[in-house]
mmCIF file of C-alpha atoms in Angstrom:
data_model
loop_
_atom_site.group_PDB
_atom_site.id
_atom_site.type_symbol
_atom_site.label_atom_id
_atom_site.label_comp_id
_atom_site.label_asym_id
_atom_site.label_seq_id
_atom_site.Cartn_x
_atom_site.Cartn_y
_atom_site.Cartn_z
ATOM 1 C CA UNK A 16 109.154 96.751 90.052
ATOM 2 C CA UNK A 17 109.233 94.328 87.589
ATOM 3 C CA UNK A 18 109.815 95.132 84.057
ATOM 4 C CA UNK A 19 109.215 91.384 82.178
ATOM 5 C CA UNK A 20 108.589 93.235 78.583
ATOM 6 C CA UNK A 21 112.356 94.633 78.361
ATOM 7 C CA UNK A 22 115.118 96.387 79.874
ATOM 8 C CA UNK A 23 115.137 97.914 83.345
ATOM 9 C CA UNK A 24 115.547 101.873 82.125
ATOM 10 C CA UNK A 25 117.546 104.112 83.319
ATOM 11 C CA UNK A 26 114.813 106.333 84.594
ATOM 12 C CA UNK A 27 111.090 105.771 85.098
ATOM 13 C CA UNK A 28 108.377 106.771 87.672
ATOM 14 C CA UNK A 29 105.968 105.039 90.197
ATOM 15 C CA UNK A 30 102.747 106.368 91.580
ATOM 16 C CA UNK A 31 102.686 104.720 94.998
ATOM 17 C CA UNK A 32 100.243 104.615 98.141
ATOM 18 C CA UNK A 33 102.550 105.872 100.763
ATOM 19 C CA UNK A 34 103.618 109.261 102.778
ATOM 20 C CA UNK A 35 107.384 110.572 102.272
ATOM 21 C CA UNK A 36 108.011 109.616 105.844
ATOM 22 C CA UNK A 37 106.591 106.269 105.177
ATOM 23 C CA UNK A 38 108.403 105.627 101.982
ATOM 24 C CA UNK A 39 111.259 106.924 103.720
ATOM 25 C CA UNK A 40 110.983 104.336 106.612
ATOM 26 C CA UNK A 41 110.600 101.211 104.331
ATOM 27 C CA UNK A 42 113.294 102.405 102.239
ATOM 28 C CA UNK A 43 115.643 102.945 105.174
ATOM 29 C CA UNK A 44 114.833 99.334 106.441
ATOM 30 C CA UNK A 45 115.624 97.802 102.946
ATOM 31 C CA UNK A 46 118.924 100.172 102.124
ATOM 32 C CA UNK A 47 120.444 101.231 105.746
ATOM 33 C CA UNK A 48 122.920 102.988 103.976
ATOM 34 C CA UNK A 49 120.672 105.603 102.144
ATOM 35 C CA UNK A 50 121.685 108.995 101.576
ATOM 36 C CA UNK A 51 118.777 111.993 102.043
ATOM 37 C CA UNK A 52 115.666 111.935 103.368
ATOM 38 C CA UNK A 53 111.647 112.744 103.072
ATOM 39 C CA UNK A 54 112.196 116.155 103.927
ATOM 40 C CA UNK A 55 114.107 116.852 101.075
ATOM 41 C CA UNK A 56 112.367 114.931 99.207
ATOM 42 C CA UNK A 57 115.132 113.134 97.509
ATOM 43 C CA UNK A 58 117.074 110.138 98.653
ATOM 44 C CA UNK A 59 120.574 108.000 97.054
ATOM 45 C CA UNK A 60 121.703 104.629 97.251
ATOM 46 C CA UNK A 61 124.948 103.484 96.184
ATOM 47 C CA UNK A 62 125.785 99.507 95.203
ATOM 48 C CA UNK A 63 129.371 99.209 93.713
ATOM 49 C CA UNK A 64 129.562 101.455 90.987
ATOM 50 C CA UNK A 65 125.417 101.994 90.539
ATOM 51 C CA UNK A 66 124.073 104.942 91.971
ATOM 52 C CA UNK A 67 120.128 105.422 91.972
ATOM 53 C CA UNK A 68 118.759 108.991 92.953
ATOM 54 C CA UNK A 69 114.902 108.704 94.142
ATOM 55 C CA UNK A 70 112.854 111.750 94.168
ATOM 56 C CA UNK A 71 109.087 111.967 96.034
ATOM 57 C CA UNK A 72 106.696 114.308 95.578
ATOM 58 C CA UNK A 73 103.017 114.139 97.384
ATOM 59 C CA UNK A 74 100.454 113.367 94.824
ATOM 60 C CA UNK A 75 97.321 113.947 96.669
ATOM 61 C CA UNK A 76 94.668 110.996 98.087
ATOM 62 C CA UNK A 77 93.286 108.298 96.731
ATOM 63 C CA UNK A 78 89.621 107.499 98.225
ATOM 64 C CA UNK A 79 87.940 104.328 97.868
ATOM 65 C CA UNK A 80 84.932 104.537 99.873
ATOM 66 C CA UNK A 81 85.765 106.059 103.240
ATOM 67 C CA UNK A 82 89.459 104.538 103.007
ATOM 68 C CA UNK A 83 92.102 107.680 102.326
ATOM 69 C CA UNK A 84 95.579 106.494 100.452
ATOM 70 C CA UNK A 85 98.192 109.011 100.658
ATOM 71 C CA UNK A 86 99.503 108.979 97.090
ATOM 72 C CA UNK A 87 103.229 109.577 96.473
ATOM 73 C CA UNK A 88 104.955 110.306 92.622
ATOM 74 C CA UNK A 89 108.328 108.285 92.920
ATOM 75 C CA UNK A 90 111.047 109.048 90.453
ATOM 76 C CA UNK A 91 113.938 106.882 90.128
ATOM 77 C CA UNK A 92 117.228 107.531 88.112
ATOM 78 C CA UNK A 93 120.288 105.648 87.469
ATOM 79 C CA UNK A 94 122.951 108.703 87.787
ATOM 80 C CA UNK A 95 125.623 106.262 87.548
ATOM 81 C CA UNK A 96 123.322 103.847 85.363
ATOM 82 C CA UNK A 97 125.934 100.199 85.272
ATOM 83 C CA UNK A 98 124.776 97.291 83.218
ATOM 84 C CA UNK A 99 121.238 96.285 82.916
ATOM 85 C CA UNK A 100 121.375 93.058 84.746
ATOM 86 C CA UNK A 101 122.870 94.994 87.687
ATOM 87 C CA UNK A 102 120.123 97.632 87.653
ATOM 88 C CA UNK A 103 117.436 95.111 87.448
ATOM 89 C CA UNK A 104 119.313 93.055 90.287
ATOM 90 C CA UNK A 105 119.182 96.120 92.804
ATOM 91 C CA UNK A 106 115.406 97.147 91.833
ATOM 92 C CA UNK A 107 114.565 93.516 92.852
ATOM 93 C CA UNK A 108 116.471 93.694 96.016
ATOM 94 C CA UNK A 109 114.492 97.112 96.505
ATOM 95 C CA UNK A 110 111.193 95.444 95.701
ATOM 96 C CA UNK A 111 111.528 92.370 97.806
ATOM 97 C CA UNK A 112 112.558 94.363 100.681
ATOM 98 C CA UNK A 113 109.718 97.256 100.603
ATOM 99 C CA UNK A 114 106.871 94.615 99.379
ATOM 100 C CA UNK A 115 104.047 95.015 102.181
ATOM 101 C CA UNK A 116 102.088 91.735 100.896
ATOM 102 C CA UNK A 117 98.477 92.255 100.304
ATOM 103 C CA UNK A 118 98.379 90.289 96.879
#
């Protein structure tokens, strides 16, 4: 999650190609102390004074020829926002750990 043009906001949304269970698996690998789960559609992680809440909701399927990719709306909200540099560092860590590659 890169925000090159400005500050990292306290709340934002993304559309990702994943199932809720797959997103949870990757998120737990990136952040083992994660609270919540895909069944609730909510996650919470903490780092120092920062608290990041993540909500996920199925958003259908994207079709590219015969390839079907499940879509997921992901909402990020810093419940305890902390300083912008700390938000940026936390998201960079998550992004790096969850990156699948592929260009």
